[in-house]
């Protein structure tokens, strides 16, 4: 009869296993992005200082910084920035408020879904800047057409992101709340709103960019003050340093809005 070989106790010892359940959650580094940006700016400055690039076509970063400084000292910078900020803020708030209401109505009501999706599908592809002449005819020459153009662009993107977020909420959670006889408004506030919030905040990022694009386009068409009007004037006069100064200001504004939305996500989505 064969005898069983003695077992090695070392083979049965528990060995630590590395944790592999990180969940594919990439995290942005605190310094890597800024270091890459600084490297690009340094290379750009070196190319301009060495004379590799004609400053008429692409001024060096130092020339752009000087142009921004002169604009700030003259007061023109704040005049243009304040005009654009007022238009963006007013249009974004109006479009977002209407988009959230319509988006929740489409997500929660059968009648609103049938009517709303039809109109959104028909009107969303239309470039909103193409409606500016018509809005000027309706609302007159002033701030109202520009704000309305921004609000229209923000409205459709917000409504789509909101009802998509509502549709993404697991229906089992809603049925569970209904089985416990939870009121409708409490289900919306306690179940649907938190579940749809990530999609809504993602929509805010998109609509902030849409508002920035539309305000520049609207100001280029019919405005005396604003970043778009300033960029158009600098381009017509071949003042490329001031033109790129306006572009840098728009970029900084976009970064500021992105940081604000990051803070909002950290406070509202703390459970993630």
Coordinates of C-alpha atoms in Angstrom, one line a residue:
X1 CA 0.0 0.0 0.0
X2 CA 1.4 3.4 -1.0
X3 CA 2.1 5.8 1.8
X4 CA 1.1 9.4 1.5
X5 CA 4.1 11.7 1.2
X6 CA 4.4 14.1 4.1
X7 CA 3.1 17.5 3.3
X8 CA 5.3 20.6 3.5
X9 CA 3.9 23.0 6.0
X10 CA 5.6 25.9 4.2
X11 CA 3.4 25.2 1.0
X12 CA 0.2 25.6 3.0
X13 CA 1.1 28.8 4.7
X14 CA -1.1 31.8 3.8
X15 CA 0.7 34.3 1.6
X16 CA -0.3 37.9 1.2
X17 CA -1.9 38.7 -2.1
X18 CA -1.8 42.2 -3.6
X19 CA -5.1 44.0 -3.8
X20 CA -6.4 44.1 -7.3
X21 CA -9.8 45.7 -6.9
X22 CA -8.9 49.4 -7.5
X23 CA -12.0 49.7 -9.7
X24 CA -10.3 51.5 -12.7
X25 CA -10.5 54.9 -11.0
X26 CA -7.8 57.1 -12.5
X27 CA -6.7 60.0 -10.5
X28 CA -5.2 63.2 -11.9
X29 CA -1.8 64.1 -10.6
X30 CA -1.4 67.4 -8.8
X31 CA 1.8 68.4 -10.6
X32 CA 2.0 66.4 -13.8
X33 CA -0.4 68.6 -15.8
X34 CA 1.2 71.8 -14.7
X35 CA 4.6 70.5 -15.5
X36 CA 3.6 69.5 -19.0
X37 CA 2.0 72.9 -19.6
X38 CA 5.1 74.7 -18.3
X39 CA 7.3 72.6 -20.6
X40 CA 5.2 73.5 -23.6
X41 CA 5.3 77.2 -22.7
X42 CA 9.1 77.0 -22.3
X43 CA 9.6 75.4 -25.7
X44 CA 7.2 77.9 -27.2
X45 CA 9.2 80.8 -25.6
X46 CA 12.5 79.3 -26.7
X47 CA 11.3 79.0 -30.3
X48 CA 10.1 82.6 -30.4
X49 CA 13.3 83.9 -28.8
X50 CA 15.5 81.9 -31.2
X51 CA 13.6 83.4 -34.2
X52 CA 12.3 80.1 -35.4
X53 CA 8.7 81.4 -35.6
X54 CA 7.6 84.7 -37.1
X55 CA 6.1 86.8 -34.2
X56 CA 3.4 88.1 -36.5
X57 CA 2.0 84.6 -36.9
X58 CA 2.7 83.3 -33.4
X59 CA 4.0 85.7 -30.7
X60 CA 6.1 84.4 -27.8
X61 CA 4.4 83.8 -24.4
X62 CA 6.3 86.8 -23.0
X63 CA 4.7 89.1 -25.7
X64 CA 1.3 87.7 -24.8
X65 CA 1.9 88.4 -21.1
X66 CA 2.9 91.9 -21.9
X67 CA -0.2 92.5 -24.0
X68 CA -2.4 91.2 -21.1
X69 CA -0.6 93.5 -18.6
X70 CA -1.1 96.5 -20.9
X71 CA -4.8 95.7 -21.3
X72 CA -5.2 95.3 -17.5
X73 CA -3.5 98.6 -16.8
X74 CA -5.6 100.4 -19.4
X75 CA -8.8 99.1 -17.9
X76 CA -10.0 97.6 -21.3
X77 CA -9.4 94.1 -20.0
X78 CA -11.9 94.4 -17.2
X79 CA -14.5 96.1 -19.4
X80 CA -14.4 93.2 -21.9
X81 CA -14.2 90.5 -19.3
X82 CA -17.1 91.9 -17.2
X83 CA -19.3 92.2 -20.3
X84 CA -18.7 88.6 -21.3
X85 CA -19.1 87.3 -17.7
X86 CA -22.5 88.9 -17.3
X87 CA -23.7 87.5 -20.6
X88 CA -22.4 84.0 -19.8
X89 CA -23.8 84.0 -16.3
X90 CA -27.2 85.2 -17.2
X91 CA -27.6 82.9 -20.2
X92 CA -26.2 79.9 -18.4
X93 CA -28.5 80.3 -15.4
X94 CA -31.6 80.7 -17.5
X95 CA -30.8 77.8 -19.8
X96 CA -29.8 75.5 -16.9
X97 CA -32.9 76.2 -14.9
X98 CA -35.2 75.6 -17.8
X99 CA -33.2 72.5 -18.9
X100 CA -33.3 70.9 -15.5
X101 CA -37.1 71.4 -15.2
X102 CA -37.7 70.0 -18.8
X103 CA -35.2 67.2 -18.3
X104 CA -36.9 66.0 -15.1
X105 CA -40.3 66.3 -16.8
X106 CA -39.2 64.2 -19.7
X107 CA -37.6 61.6 -17.4
X108 CA -40.7 61.3 -15.1
X109 CA -43.7 61.9 -17.4
X110 CA -44.8 59.9 -20.4
X111 CA -46.6 62.8 -22.0
X112 CA -43.6 65.1 -21.5
X113 CA -41.3 62.5 -22.9
X114 CA -43.3 62.0 -26.1
X115 CA -43.6 65.8 -26.7
X116 CA -40.2 66.9 -25.3
X117 CA -37.9 64.4 -27.0
X118 CA -39.6 65.2 -30.4
X119 CA -38.9 68.9 -30.1
X120 CA -35.4 68.4 -28.7
X121 CA -34.5 66.0 -31.5
X122 CA -35.7 68.5 -34.1
X123 CA -34.2 71.7 -32.6
X124 CA -31.0 70.5 -30.9
X125 CA -29.0 70.1 -34.2
X126 CA -29.7 73.7 -35.2
X127 CA -26.6 75.9 -34.6
X128 CA -27.9 78.4 -32.0
X129 CA -25.7 81.2 -33.4
X130 CA -27.7 81.0 -36.6
X131 CA -30.7 82.1 -34.7
X132 CA -29.1 85.3 -33.4
X133 CA -30.3 87.5 -36.3
X134 CA -33.9 86.3 -35.7
X135 CA -33.5 86.9 -31.9
X136 CA -32.3 90.4 -32.7
X137 CA -35.4 90.9 -34.8
X138 CA -37.6 89.7 -31.9
X139 CA -35.8 91.1 -28.9
X140 CA -34.1 94.2 -30.4
X141 CA -30.4 95.3 -30.4
X142 CA -29.0 94.9 -27.0
X143 CA -28.0 92.2 -24.4
X144 CA -31.2 90.2 -24.7
X145 CA -30.4 88.4 -28.0
X146 CA -27.0 87.4 -26.9
X147 CA -28.2 86.1 -23.5
X148 CA -31.1 84.3 -25.3
X149 CA -28.6 82.6 -27.7
X150 CA -26.5 81.3 -24.8
X151 CA -29.6 80.2 -22.9
X152 CA -30.9 78.2 -25.9
X153 CA -27.5 76.5 -26.4
X154 CA -27.3 75.6 -22.7
X155 CA -31.0 74.5 -22.4
X156 CA -30.8 71.7 -24.9
X157 CA -27.6 70.2 -23.6
X158 CA -28.8 70.4 -20.0
X159 CA -32.2 68.8 -20.8
X160 CA -30.5 65.9 -22.5
X161 CA -28.1 65.3 -19.7
X162 CA -30.8 65.5 -17.1
X163 CA -33.3 63.1 -18.6
X164 CA -30.4 60.7 -19.5
X165 CA -29.4 60.8 -15.9
X166 CA -32.9 60.2 -14.7
X167 CA -33.2 57.2 -17.1
X168 CA -29.9 55.8 -15.7
X169 CA -31.2 55.6 -12.1
X170 CA -31.8 51.9 -11.3
X171 CA -35.6 51.2 -11.4
X172 CA -35.3 48.7 -8.6
X173 CA -34.5 51.5 -6.2
X174 CA -37.6 53.4 -7.3
X175 CA -39.8 50.3 -7.0
X176 CA -38.4 49.7 -3.6
X177 CA -39.3 53.2 -2.5
X178 CA -42.8 52.9 -4.0
X179 CA -43.3 49.6 -2.2
X180 CA -42.8 51.4 1.1
X181 CA -45.3 54.0 0.1
X182 CA -42.8 56.8 -0.1
X183 CA -44.3 60.0 -1.5
X184 CA -43.5 61.0 -5.1
X185 CA -41.7 64.2 -4.2
X186 CA -39.6 62.2 -1.6
X187 CA -38.6 59.6 -4.3
X188 CA -37.6 62.4 -6.7
X189 CA -35.5 64.1 -4.0
X190 CA -34.0 61.1 -2.2
X191 CA -33.6 58.6 -5.0
X192 CA -33.8 60.0 -8.5
X193 CA -31.9 63.3 -7.8
X194 CA -28.8 61.7 -6.2
X195 CA -28.8 59.0 -8.9
X196 CA -29.0 61.5 -11.8
X197 CA -26.6 64.0 -10.2
X198 CA -23.4 62.6 -11.8
X199 CA -24.9 63.0 -15.3
X200 CA -26.2 66.4 -14.5
X201 CA -22.9 67.7 -13.3
X202 CA -21.2 66.2 -16.4
X203 CA -23.8 68.2 -18.4
X204 CA -22.8 71.3 -16.5
X205 CA -19.2 70.9 -17.8
X206 CA -20.5 70.6 -21.4
X207 CA -22.9 73.6 -21.1
X208 CA -20.1 75.8 -19.6
X209 CA -18.1 75.2 -22.7
X210 CA -21.1 75.8 -24.9
X211 CA -21.9 79.1 -23.2
X212 CA -18.3 80.2 -23.7
X213 CA -18.4 79.3 -27.4
X214 CA -21.7 81.0 -28.0
X215 CA -20.8 84.2 -26.1
X216 CA -17.6 84.6 -28.3
X217 CA -19.6 84.0 -31.5
X218 CA -22.4 86.4 -30.5
X219 CA -20.0 89.1 -29.5
X220 CA -18.2 88.8 -32.8
X221 CA -21.4 89.4 -34.6
X222 CA -22.9 92.3 -32.7
X223 CA -21.2 93.6 -29.6
X224 CA -19.0 96.6 -28.8
X225 CA -17.5 95.1 -25.7
X226 CA -16.7 91.5 -24.7
X227 CA -13.9 89.0 -25.3
X228 CA -15.3 87.9 -28.6
X229 CA -15.5 91.5 -29.9
X230 CA -11.9 92.2 -28.6
X231 CA -10.6 89.1 -30.4
X232 CA -12.3 90.0 -33.6
X233 CA -10.9 93.5 -33.5
X234 CA -7.4 92.3 -32.8
X235 CA -7.6 89.9 -35.7
X236 CA -8.8 92.5 -38.1
X237 CA -5.9 94.8 -37.1
X238 CA -3.4 91.9 -37.2
X239 CA -2.5 92.4 -33.5
X240 CA -1.8 88.7 -32.9
X241 CA -0.4 89.3 -29.5
X242 CA -3.6 90.8 -28.3
X243 CA -5.6 88.2 -30.2
X244 CA -3.8 85.4 -28.3
X245 CA -4.2 87.4 -25.1
X246 CA -7.9 87.1 -25.6
X247 CA -7.6 83.4 -26.3
X248 CA -5.5 83.0 -23.1
X249 CA -8.2 84.8 -21.1
X250 CA -10.8 82.5 -22.4
X251 CA -8.7 79.5 -21.5
X252 CA -8.2 80.8 -18.0
X253 CA -11.9 81.4 -17.7
X254 CA -12.5 77.8 -18.8
X255 CA -10.0 76.5 -16.2
X256 CA -11.7 78.6 -13.4
X257 CA -15.1 77.1 -14.4
X258 CA -13.7 73.6 -14.4
X259 CA -12.2 74.1 -10.9
X260 CA -15.6 75.4 -9.7
X261 CA -17.4 72.3 -11.0
X262 CA -14.7 70.1 -9.4
X263 CA -15.5 71.7 -6.0
X264 CA -19.2 71.3 -6.7
X265 CA -18.7 67.6 -7.5
X266 CA -16.6 67.1 -4.4
X267 CA -19.4 68.5 -2.2
X268 CA -22.4 66.9 -3.9
X269 CA -20.9 63.6 -4.8
X270 CA -19.0 63.0 -1.6
X271 CA -20.5 59.5 -1.4
X272 CA -18.6 58.3 -4.5

